[in-house]
C-alpha positions as a printed Julia matrix, in Angstrom:
118×3 Matrix{Float64}:
   0.0    0.0     0.0
   1.26   3.47   -0.91
   1.75   6.22    1.64
   0.51   9.41   -0.07
   1.53  12.87    1.15
  -0.38  15.95    0.05
   1.49  19.15   -0.69
   1.48  22.1     1.68
   0.12  25.13   -0.16
   2.04  28.28    0.67
   1.19  31.95    0.27
   3.36  32.44   -2.88
   1.15  29.99   -4.75
  -2.02  31.81   -3.68
  -0.36  35.12   -4.63
   0.27  33.7    -8.12
  -3.37  32.61   -8.35
  -4.63  36.04   -7.24
  -2.27  37.92   -9.57
  -3.31  35.74  -12.51
  -6.98  36.24  -11.69
  -6.65  40.02  -11.45
  -4.56  40.19  -14.63
  -7.01  38.06  -16.57
  -9.94  40.15  -15.31
  -8.28  43.41  -16.42
  -7.36  42.01  -19.84
 -10.87  40.58  -20.27
 -12.37  43.96  -19.35
 -10.33  45.78  -22.01
 -11.01  43.13  -24.65
 -14.72  43.33  -23.85
 -14.68  47.15  -24.13
 -13.44  46.93  -27.71
 -15.77  44.08  -28.7
 -12.9   41.76  -29.6
 -13.94  38.67  -27.62
 -13.26  35.52  -29.61
 -12.98  31.88  -28.57
  -9.23  32.12  -29.15
  -8.87  35.13  -26.83
 -10.9   33.36  -24.14
  -8.68  30.28  -24.48
  -5.55  32.43  -24.2
  -6.9   33.98  -21.01
  -7.89  30.59  -19.56
  -4.55  28.83  -20.08
  -2.78  30.31  -17.0
  -5.75  29.46  -14.77
  -5.94  25.91  -16.16
  -2.18  25.44  -15.56
  -2.42  26.66  -11.94
  -5.41  24.44  -11.2
  -3.64  21.45  -12.8
  -0.57  22.03  -10.63
  -2.75  22.48   -7.53
  -4.72  19.26   -7.94
  -1.85  17.08   -9.19
   0.87  17.89   -6.64
   1.52  14.92   -4.39
   4.31  12.75   -3.1
   4.18   9.07   -2.26
   6.4    6.18   -1.26
   5.99   2.89   -3.07
   8.37  -0.07   -3.04
  11.26   1.86   -1.46
  10.91   4.69   -4.0
   9.89   8.3    -3.35
   7.72   9.48   -6.22
   6.82  13.14   -6.75
   4.34  14.69   -9.14
   3.4   18.32   -9.71
   1.87  19.27  -13.03
   4.41  18.35  -15.7
   7.19  17.65  -13.13
   7.36  13.97  -12.26
  10.12  11.83  -10.89
  11.2    8.91   -8.78
  14.01   8.7    -6.27
  15.11   5.33   -4.86
  15.23   5.82   -1.09
  18.61   4.08   -0.9
  20.08   6.83   -3.15
  19.06   9.69   -0.81
  22.2   11.22    0.69
  20.64  13.92    2.88
  17.4   15.72    3.68
  17.38  19.36    4.78
  14.03  20.44    6.28
  12.33  23.82    6.78
  14.32  25.51    4.04
  13.92  26.65    0.45
  15.63  26.02   -2.87
  16.08  29.03   -5.13
  17.1   27.11   -8.28
  16.48  23.61   -9.51
  13.61  21.15   -9.58
  10.74  22.37   -7.39
   7.62  20.19   -7.5
   6.3   22.12   -4.5
   3.54  24.63   -3.8
   5.15  26.2    -0.73
   8.2   28.36   -0.15
   9.54  26.29    2.75
   9.92  22.55    2.55
  12.59  19.87    2.21
  15.63  19.66   -0.03
  16.34  16.04   -0.84
  19.86  15.38   -2.14
  20.32  12.11   -3.97
  22.77  10.34   -6.28
  25.95  12.37   -6.6
  24.86  15.91   -7.48
  21.06  15.81   -7.79
  18.57  17.58   -5.54
  14.83  18.21   -5.5
  12.69  20.54   -3.36
   9.42  19.16   -2.04
């Protein structure tokens, strides 16, 4: 049986959602004022919202058969637990692979030079 861990959702993610919503509303208002609403323009406005919702509902981590598996939108990966060299908690990673919705989390270092922030 898999042990599934849900992602902690931090304020930066909600800030991105709010900023996207406000930006889309302003753009939609100006497009509507000039009568230029088309299905293509609505699709272009909906793509950022769809991407954020996809990331929100798909982010999870689970352990199966001695392997840590992470998934967040288009970021997916597996780390054999025996290859994990160190885990640093309550920190952040400014560059690299970040299948996370929060600013603070864990940096998992594995293999020789690989690391992931969850």
